[in-house]
Short mmCIF file of N, CA and C in Angstrom, two decimals:
data_model
loop_
_atom_site.label_atom_id
_atom_site.label_comp_id
_atom_site.label_asym_id
_atom_site.label_seq_id
_atom_site.Cartn_x
_atom_site.Cartn_y
_atom_site.Cartn_z
N UNK U 1 0.81 -1.19 0.00
CA UNK U 1 0.00 0.00 0.00
C UNK U 1 0.86 1.25 0.00
N UNK U 2 1.95 1.23 0.74
CA UNK U 2 2.83 2.40 0.78
C UNK U 2 3.40 2.71 -0.60
N UNK U 3 3.77 1.65 -1.33
CA UNK U 3 4.31 1.85 -2.68
C UNK U 3 3.24 2.45 -3.60
N UNK U 4 2.02 1.94 -3.50
CA UNK U 4 0.93 2.46 -4.31
C UNK U 4 0.67 3.92 -3.99
N UNK U 5 0.62 4.24 -2.72
CA UNK U 5 0.36 5.62 -2.32
C UNK U 5 1.49 6.55 -2.73
N UNK U 6 2.72 6.08 -2.63
CA UNK U 6 3.86 6.91 -3.03
C UNK U 6 3.89 7.13 -4.54
N UNK U 7 3.44 6.13 -5.29
CA UNK U 7 3.49 6.21 -6.76
C UNK U 7 2.47 7.20 -7.31
N UNK U 8 1.19 7.03 -6.97
CA UNK U 8 0.18 7.91 -7.55
C UNK U 8 -0.73 8.57 -6.53
N UNK U 9 -0.34 8.58 -5.27
CA UNK U 9 -1.12 9.28 -4.25
C UNK U 9 -2.35 8.54 -3.77
N UNK U 10 -2.49 7.29 -4.11
CA UNK U 10 -3.64 6.53 -3.67
C UNK U 10 -4.79 6.63 -4.64
N UNK U 11 -5.96 6.24 -4.21
CA UNK U 11 -7.14 6.24 -5.06
C UNK U 11 -7.68 7.66 -5.13
N UNK U 12 -7.84 8.14 -6.34
CA UNK U 12 -8.38 9.48 -6.53
C UNK U 12 -9.91 9.39 -6.53
N UNK U 13 -10.53 10.16 -5.67
CA UNK U 13 -11.98 10.18 -5.59
C UNK U 13 -12.42 11.55 -5.12
N UNK U 14 -13.53 12.00 -5.66
CA UNK U 14 -14.03 13.32 -5.28
C UNK U 14 -14.65 13.31 -3.89
N UNK U 15 -15.22 12.21 -3.51
CA UNK U 15 -15.89 12.13 -2.21
C UNK U 15 -15.42 10.86 -1.50
N UNK U 16 -14.80 10.99 -0.31
CA UNK U 16 -14.34 9.80 0.40
C UNK U 16 -15.53 8.97 0.86
N UNK U 17 -15.40 7.68 0.69
CA UNK U 17 -16.48 6.79 1.09
C UNK U 17 -16.20 6.11 2.42
N UNK U 18 -14.98 6.17 2.86
CA UNK U 18 -14.62 5.64 4.17
C UNK U 18 -14.05 6.77 5.00
N UNK U 19 -14.09 6.64 6.34
CA UNK U 19 -13.63 7.74 7.17
C UNK U 19 -12.14 7.98 7.05
N UNK U 20 -11.74 9.21 7.25
CA UNK U 20 -10.33 9.56 7.22
C UNK U 20 -9.62 8.95 8.42
N UNK U 21 -8.35 8.72 8.28
CA UNK U 21 -7.59 8.13 9.38
C UNK U 21 -7.49 9.06 10.57
N UNK U 22 -7.49 10.38 10.34
CA UNK U 22 -7.34 11.30 11.45
C UNK U 22 -8.56 11.32 12.36
N UNK U 23 -9.68 10.75 11.93
CA UNK U 23 -10.88 10.72 12.76
C UNK U 23 -10.66 9.81 13.96
N UNK U 24 -9.95 8.73 13.77
CA UNK U 24 -9.75 7.76 14.84
C UNK U 24 -8.60 8.20 15.74
N UNK U 25 -8.88 8.28 17.02
CA UNK U 25 -7.84 8.58 17.99
C UNK U 25 -7.39 10.02 17.97
N UNK U 26 -8.12 10.89 17.33
CA UNK U 26 -7.74 12.29 17.27
C UNK U 26 -8.08 13.02 18.56
N UNK U 27 -7.78 14.32 18.58
CA UNK U 27 -8.04 15.12 19.77
C UNK U 27 -9.52 15.41 19.94
N UNK U 28 -10.31 15.36 18.86
CA UNK U 28 -11.73 15.67 18.93
C UNK U 28 -12.48 14.48 19.51
N UNK U 29 -12.97 14.61 20.73
CA UNK U 29 -13.68 13.52 21.39
C UNK U 29 -15.17 13.80 21.51
N UNK U 30 -15.70 14.83 20.81
CA UNK U 30 -17.11 15.17 20.87
C UNK U 30 -17.96 14.22 20.04
N UNK U 31 -19.26 14.41 20.12
CA UNK U 31 -20.18 13.60 19.35
C UNK U 31 -20.17 14.02 17.89
N UNK U 32 -20.33 13.05 17.02
CA UNK U 32 -20.49 13.37 15.60
C UNK U 32 -21.97 13.66 15.34
N UNK U 33 -22.28 14.15 14.16
CA UNK U 33 -23.67 14.44 13.82
C UNK U 33 -24.55 13.22 13.84
N UNK U 34 -24.01 12.09 13.40
CA UNK U 34 -24.79 10.85 13.38
C UNK U 34 -25.07 10.39 14.80
N UNK U 35 -24.11 10.53 15.68
CA UNK U 35 -24.31 10.10 17.07
C UNK U 35 -25.27 11.02 17.82
N UNK U 36 -25.30 12.28 17.46
CA UNK U 36 -26.12 13.24 18.19
C UNK U 36 -27.51 13.43 17.59
N UNK U 37 -27.76 12.90 16.39
CA UNK U 37 -29.04 13.12 15.71
C UNK U 37 -30.17 12.47 16.48
N UNK U 38 -31.25 13.23 16.70
CA UNK U 38 -32.38 12.70 17.44
C UNK U 38 -33.63 13.49 17.07
N UNK U 39 -34.73 12.81 16.93
CA UNK U 39 -36.01 13.46 16.72
C UNK U 39 -36.64 13.69 18.09
N UNK U 40 -37.19 14.88 18.29
CA UNK U 40 -37.77 15.19 19.59
C UNK U 40 -39.10 15.89 19.41
N UNK U 41 -40.02 15.59 20.31
CA UNK U 41 -41.32 16.24 20.36
C UNK U 41 -41.40 16.96 21.70
N UNK U 42 -41.38 18.29 21.65
CA UNK U 42 -41.40 19.05 22.90
C UNK U 42 -42.77 19.06 23.55
N UNK U 43 -43.81 19.12 22.73
CA UNK U 43 -45.16 19.15 23.28
C UNK U 43 -46.08 18.36 22.37
N UNK U 44 -46.78 17.41 22.97
CA UNK U 44 -47.74 16.61 22.23
C UNK U 44 -49.12 17.24 22.34
N UNK U 45 -49.89 17.22 21.26
CA UNK U 45 -51.28 17.69 21.37
C UNK U 45 -52.08 16.78 22.29
N UNK U 46 -53.20 17.27 22.78
CA UNK U 46 -53.95 16.61 23.85
C UNK U 46 -54.29 15.14 23.62
N UNK U 47 -54.96 14.74 22.56
CA UNK U 47 -55.31 13.31 22.52
C UNK U 47 -54.09 12.39 22.47
N UNK U 48 -53.04 12.82 21.76
CA UNK U 48 -51.84 11.98 21.66
C UNK U 48 -51.07 11.92 22.97
N UNK U 49 -51.15 12.97 23.77
CA UNK U 49 -50.41 12.98 25.03
C UNK U 49 -50.92 11.91 26.00
N UNK U 50 -52.17 11.45 25.82
CA UNK U 50 -52.69 10.37 26.66
C UNK U 50 -52.06 9.03 26.31
N UNK U 51 -51.76 8.84 25.03
CA UNK U 51 -51.20 7.57 24.56
C UNK U 51 -49.68 7.58 24.63
N UNK U 52 -49.09 8.67 24.15
CA UNK U 52 -47.63 8.77 24.08
C UNK U 52 -47.09 9.59 25.24
N UNK U 53 -46.74 8.91 26.30
CA UNK U 53 -46.15 9.59 27.46
C UNK U 53 -44.71 9.96 27.16
N UNK U 54 -44.11 10.71 28.05
CA UNK U 54 -42.72 11.13 27.85
C UNK U 54 -41.78 9.91 27.83
N UNK U 55 -42.04 8.92 28.66
CA UNK U 55 -41.18 7.71 28.67
C UNK U 55 -41.37 6.90 27.39
N UNK U 56 -42.58 6.86 26.85
CA UNK U 56 -42.81 6.15 25.58
C UNK U 56 -42.07 6.84 24.45
N UNK U 57 -42.12 8.16 24.42
CA UNK U 57 -41.40 8.91 23.39
C UNK U 57 -39.91 8.68 23.51
N UNK U 58 -39.40 8.63 24.74
CA UNK U 58 -37.98 8.37 24.97
C UNK U 58 -37.59 6.99 24.44
N UNK U 59 -38.46 6.00 24.64
CA UNK U 59 -38.19 4.65 24.11
C UNK U 59 -38.17 4.65 22.59
N UNK U 60 -39.10 5.36 21.96
CA UNK U 60 -39.10 5.47 20.50
C UNK U 60 -37.85 6.19 20.00
N UNK U 61 -37.40 7.20 20.73
CA UNK U 61 -36.19 7.91 20.34
C UNK U 61 -34.98 6.99 20.41
N UNK U 62 -34.88 6.19 21.45
CA UNK U 62 -33.77 5.23 21.57
C UNK U 62 -33.81 4.20 20.44
N UNK U 63 -35.00 3.71 20.14
CA UNK U 63 -35.12 2.73 19.07
C UNK U 63 -34.75 3.37 17.72
N UNK U 64 -35.22 4.60 17.49
CA UNK U 64 -34.89 5.29 16.25
C UNK U 64 -33.39 5.52 16.12
N UNK U 65 -32.76 5.97 17.19
CA UNK U 65 -31.32 6.22 17.14
C UNK U 65 -30.55 4.94 16.88
N UNK U 66 -31.00 3.85 17.48
CA UNK U 66 -30.34 2.55 17.27
C UNK U 66 -30.46 2.13 15.80
N UNK U 67 -31.66 2.23 15.23
CA UNK U 67 -31.86 1.88 13.82
C UNK U 67 -31.10 2.83 12.90
N UNK U 68 -31.12 4.11 13.21
CA UNK U 68 -30.44 5.10 12.39
C UNK U 68 -28.94 4.83 12.36
N UNK U 69 -28.36 4.54 13.52
CA UNK U 69 -26.92 4.28 13.57
C UNK U 69 -26.57 2.97 12.88
N UNK U 70 -27.44 1.96 13.01
CA UNK U 70 -27.20 0.68 12.32
C UNK U 70 -27.22 0.89 10.81
N UNK U 71 -28.15 1.69 10.31
CA UNK U 71 -28.17 1.97 8.87
C UNK U 71 -26.96 2.80 8.45
N UNK U 72 -26.49 3.67 9.32
CA UNK U 72 -25.29 4.46 9.04
C UNK U 72 -24.08 3.53 8.90
N UNK U 73 -23.95 2.58 9.81
CA UNK U 73 -22.84 1.62 9.74
C UNK U 73 -22.95 0.80 8.47
N UNK U 74 -24.16 0.39 8.11
CA UNK U 74 -24.36 -0.38 6.88
C UNK U 74 -23.92 0.43 5.66
N UNK U 75 -24.30 1.71 5.63
CA UNK U 75 -23.90 2.57 4.50
C UNK U 75 -22.39 2.74 4.44
N UNK U 76 -21.74 2.86 5.59
CA UNK U 76 -20.28 2.99 5.60
C UNK U 76 -19.62 1.72 5.08
N UNK U 77 -20.18 0.57 5.42
CA UNK U 77 -19.63 -0.69 4.90
C UNK U 77 -19.84 -0.81 3.40
N UNK U 78 -20.95 -0.31 2.89
CA UNK U 78 -21.17 -0.30 1.44
C UNK U 78 -20.15 0.63 0.79
N UNK U 79 -19.85 1.76 1.42
CA UNK U 79 -18.82 2.66 0.92
C UNK U 79 -17.46 1.99 0.89
N UNK U 80 -17.17 1.19 1.91
CA UNK U 80 -15.92 0.43 1.94
C UNK U 80 -15.90 -0.59 0.82
N UNK U 81 -17.05 -1.21 0.56
CA UNK U 81 -17.13 -2.16 -0.56
C UNK U 81 -16.80 -1.45 -1.87
N UNK U 82 -17.32 -0.24 -2.07
CA UNK U 82 -17.00 0.51 -3.28
C UNK U 82 -15.51 0.81 -3.38
N UNK U 83 -14.89 1.16 -2.25
CA UNK U 83 -13.45 1.38 -2.23
C UNK U 83 -12.69 0.11 -2.60
N UNK U 84 -13.16 -1.02 -2.07
CA UNK U 84 -12.51 -2.30 -2.37
C UNK U 84 -12.65 -2.65 -3.84
N UNK U 85 -13.76 -2.27 -4.45
CA UNK U 85 -13.93 -2.55 -5.88
C UNK U 85 -12.88 -1.82 -6.72
N UNK U 86 -12.52 -0.61 -6.30
CA UNK U 86 -11.49 0.13 -7.02
C UNK U 86 -10.11 -0.45 -6.76
N UNK U 87 -9.88 -0.95 -5.55
CA UNK U 87 -8.57 -1.52 -5.21
C UNK U 87 -8.36 -2.85 -5.93
N UNK U 88 -9.42 -3.58 -6.25
CA UNK U 88 -9.29 -4.88 -6.90
C UNK U 88 -8.57 -4.81 -8.24
N UNK U 89 -8.52 -3.62 -8.83
CA UNK U 89 -7.82 -3.47 -10.10
C UNK U 89 -6.32 -3.71 -9.96
N UNK U 90 -5.80 -3.48 -8.77
CA UNK U 90 -4.37 -3.67 -8.53
C UNK U 90 -4.13 -5.12 -8.13
N UNK U 91 -3.65 -5.92 -9.06
CA UNK U 91 -3.50 -7.35 -8.82
C UNK U 91 -2.48 -7.64 -7.74
N UNK U 92 -1.50 -6.76 -7.54
CA UNK U 92 -0.50 -7.01 -6.50
C UNK U 92 -1.10 -6.91 -5.11
N UNK U 93 -2.20 -6.18 -4.95
CA UNK U 93 -2.83 -6.02 -3.64
C UNK U 93 -3.91 -7.05 -3.36
N UNK U 94 -4.42 -7.69 -4.39
CA UNK U 94 -5.55 -8.60 -4.19
C UNK U 94 -5.23 -9.69 -3.18
N UNK U 95 -4.04 -10.28 -3.27
CA UNK U 95 -3.67 -11.36 -2.36
C UNK U 95 -3.55 -10.83 -0.93
N UNK U 96 -2.95 -9.67 -0.78
CA UNK U 96 -2.74 -9.12 0.56
C UNK U 96 -4.04 -8.61 1.19
N UNK U 97 -4.98 -8.21 0.39
CA UNK U 97 -6.22 -7.63 0.90
C UNK U 97 -7.34 -8.66 1.04
N UNK U 98 -7.07 -9.91 0.74
CA UNK U 98 -8.11 -10.94 0.76
C UNK U 98 -8.83 -11.06 2.09
N UNK U 99 -8.08 -11.00 3.19
CA UNK U 99 -8.71 -11.12 4.51
C UNK U 99 -9.59 -9.92 4.82
N UNK U 100 -9.19 -8.74 4.37
CA UNK U 100 -10.02 -7.55 4.62
C UNK U 100 -11.30 -7.61 3.79
N UNK U 101 -11.23 -8.16 2.56
CA UNK U 101 -12.44 -8.32 1.76
C UNK U 101 -13.42 -9.24 2.48
N UNK U 102 -12.90 -10.33 3.00
CA UNK U 102 -13.74 -11.31 3.69
C UNK U 102 -14.36 -10.70 4.95
N UNK U 103 -13.55 -9.99 5.74
CA UNK U 103 -14.05 -9.37 6.95
C UNK U 103 -15.12 -8.33 6.63
N UNK U 104 -14.86 -7.50 5.64
CA UNK U 104 -15.84 -6.47 5.27
C UNK U 104 -17.13 -7.11 4.81
N UNK U 105 -17.05 -8.17 4.03
CA UNK U 105 -18.26 -8.83 3.54
C UNK U 105 -19.04 -9.47 4.68
N UNK U 106 -18.35 -10.05 5.64
CA UNK U 106 -19.04 -10.64 6.79
C UNK U 106 -19.72 -9.56 7.64
N UNK U 107 -19.04 -8.44 7.84
CA UNK U 107 -19.63 -7.35 8.62
C UNK U 107 -20.84 -6.77 7.89
N UNK U 108 -20.74 -6.59 6.58
CA UNK U 108 -21.85 -6.07 5.81
C UNK U 108 -23.04 -7.03 5.83
N UNK U 109 -22.76 -8.30 5.67
CA UNK U 109 -23.82 -9.31 5.72
C UNK U 109 -24.50 -9.30 7.08
N UNK U 110 -23.71 -9.22 8.15
CA UNK U 110 -24.29 -9.17 9.51
C UNK U 110 -25.17 -7.93 9.68
N UNK U 111 -24.67 -6.76 9.27
CA UNK U 111 -25.43 -5.52 9.46
C UNK U 111 -26.72 -5.54 8.65
N UNK U 112 -26.68 -6.03 7.43
CA UNK U 112 -27.89 -6.09 6.62
C UNK U 112 -28.92 -7.03 7.24
N UNK U 113 -28.47 -8.17 7.75
CA UNK U 113 -29.40 -9.10 8.40
C UNK U 113 -29.89 -8.57 9.74
N UNK U 114 -29.03 -7.85 10.46
CA UNK U 114 -29.41 -7.27 11.75
C UNK U 114 -30.49 -6.20 11.56
N UNK U 115 -30.31 -5.33 10.58
CA UNK U 115 -31.31 -4.29 10.29
C UNK U 115 -32.61 -4.94 9.83
N UNK U 116 -32.52 -5.93 8.97
CA UNK U 116 -33.71 -6.66 8.52
C UNK U 116 -34.44 -7.27 9.71
N UNK U 117 -33.70 -7.93 10.60
CA UNK U 117 -34.30 -8.57 11.77
C UNK U 117 -35.02 -7.53 12.63
N UNK U 118 -34.36 -6.41 12.88
CA UNK U 118 -34.99 -5.39 13.73
C UNK U 118 -36.27 -4.84 13.09
N UNK U 119 -36.20 -4.57 11.79
CA UNK U 119 -37.34 -3.95 11.12
C UNK U 119 -38.50 -4.92 10.92
N UNK U 120 -38.24 -6.09 10.39
CA UNK U 120 -39.31 -6.98 9.93
C UNK U 120 -39.63 -8.13 10.88
N UNK U 121 -38.75 -8.43 11.81
CA UNK U 121 -39.01 -9.52 12.74
C UNK U 121 -39.38 -9.02 14.13
N UNK U 122 -39.01 -7.78 14.44
CA UNK U 122 -39.29 -7.25 15.78
C UNK U 122 -40.28 -6.09 15.72
N UNK U 123 -39.93 -5.04 15.00
CA UNK U 123 -40.73 -3.82 15.04
C UNK U 123 -42.06 -4.00 14.31
N UNK U 124 -42.04 -4.52 13.09
CA UNK U 124 -43.28 -4.63 12.32
C UNK U 124 -44.32 -5.53 12.98
N UNK U 125 -43.97 -6.74 13.47
CA UNK U 125 -45.00 -7.55 14.14
C UNK U 125 -45.58 -6.86 15.38
N UNK U 126 -44.72 -6.18 16.14
CA UNK U 126 -45.22 -5.48 17.32
C UNK U 126 -46.11 -4.30 16.92
N UNK U 127 -45.77 -3.62 15.83
CA UNK U 127 -46.61 -2.53 15.35
C UNK U 127 -47.96 -3.06 14.89
N UNK U 128 -47.95 -4.17 14.14
CA UNK U 128 -49.21 -4.74 13.67
C UNK U 128 -50.07 -5.21 14.83
N UNK U 129 -49.46 -5.77 15.86
CA UNK U 129 -50.20 -6.18 17.05
C UNK U 129 -50.80 -4.98 17.75
N UNK U 130 -50.02 -3.90 17.91
CA UNK U 130 -50.53 -2.69 18.54
C UNK U 130 -51.67 -2.09 17.72
N UNK U 131 -51.51 -2.08 16.39
CA UNK U 131 -52.55 -1.53 15.53
C UNK U 131 -53.84 -2.32 15.62
N UNK U 132 -53.74 -3.65 15.68
CA UNK U 132 -54.95 -4.47 15.78
C UNK U 132 -55.64 -4.30 17.14
N UNK U 133 -54.87 -4.06 18.18
CA UNK U 133 -55.46 -3.85 19.51
C UNK U 133 -56.15 -2.49 19.60
N UNK U 134 -55.61 -1.51 18.90
CA UNK U 134 -56.22 -0.17 18.93
C UNK U 134 -57.50 -0.15 18.11
N UNK U 135 -57.46 -0.80 16.93
CA UNK U 135 -58.65 -0.80 16.06
C UNK U 135 -59.57 -1.90 16.49
#
């Protein structure tokens, strides 16, 4: 990799698809936008306030943040896959990068199945049950 980077400066791309190295272990220890993103309802109108208490809204916020961050991780892994597709052109690196391809694919497969499980095996059946009890 060092030889490749020294020769032509690495992969030329207008928009980085994976995080920069300086992000990890840097001096900035604050929250990122993805970590801090949250939907909030300051005041509920009267009929909804009977059903959606403050603790219920907090639970929905936690669930939303968890799903949002899981989708963010999935998108980052897809970006890494795109980076790997460009690196595959260099035959000298293919052998050395084989384990990283496998690890990335396993992580992506896990995240896609995890998001699917949360959405369609947990949240949707519970929503349908709640909807049938209300109606």
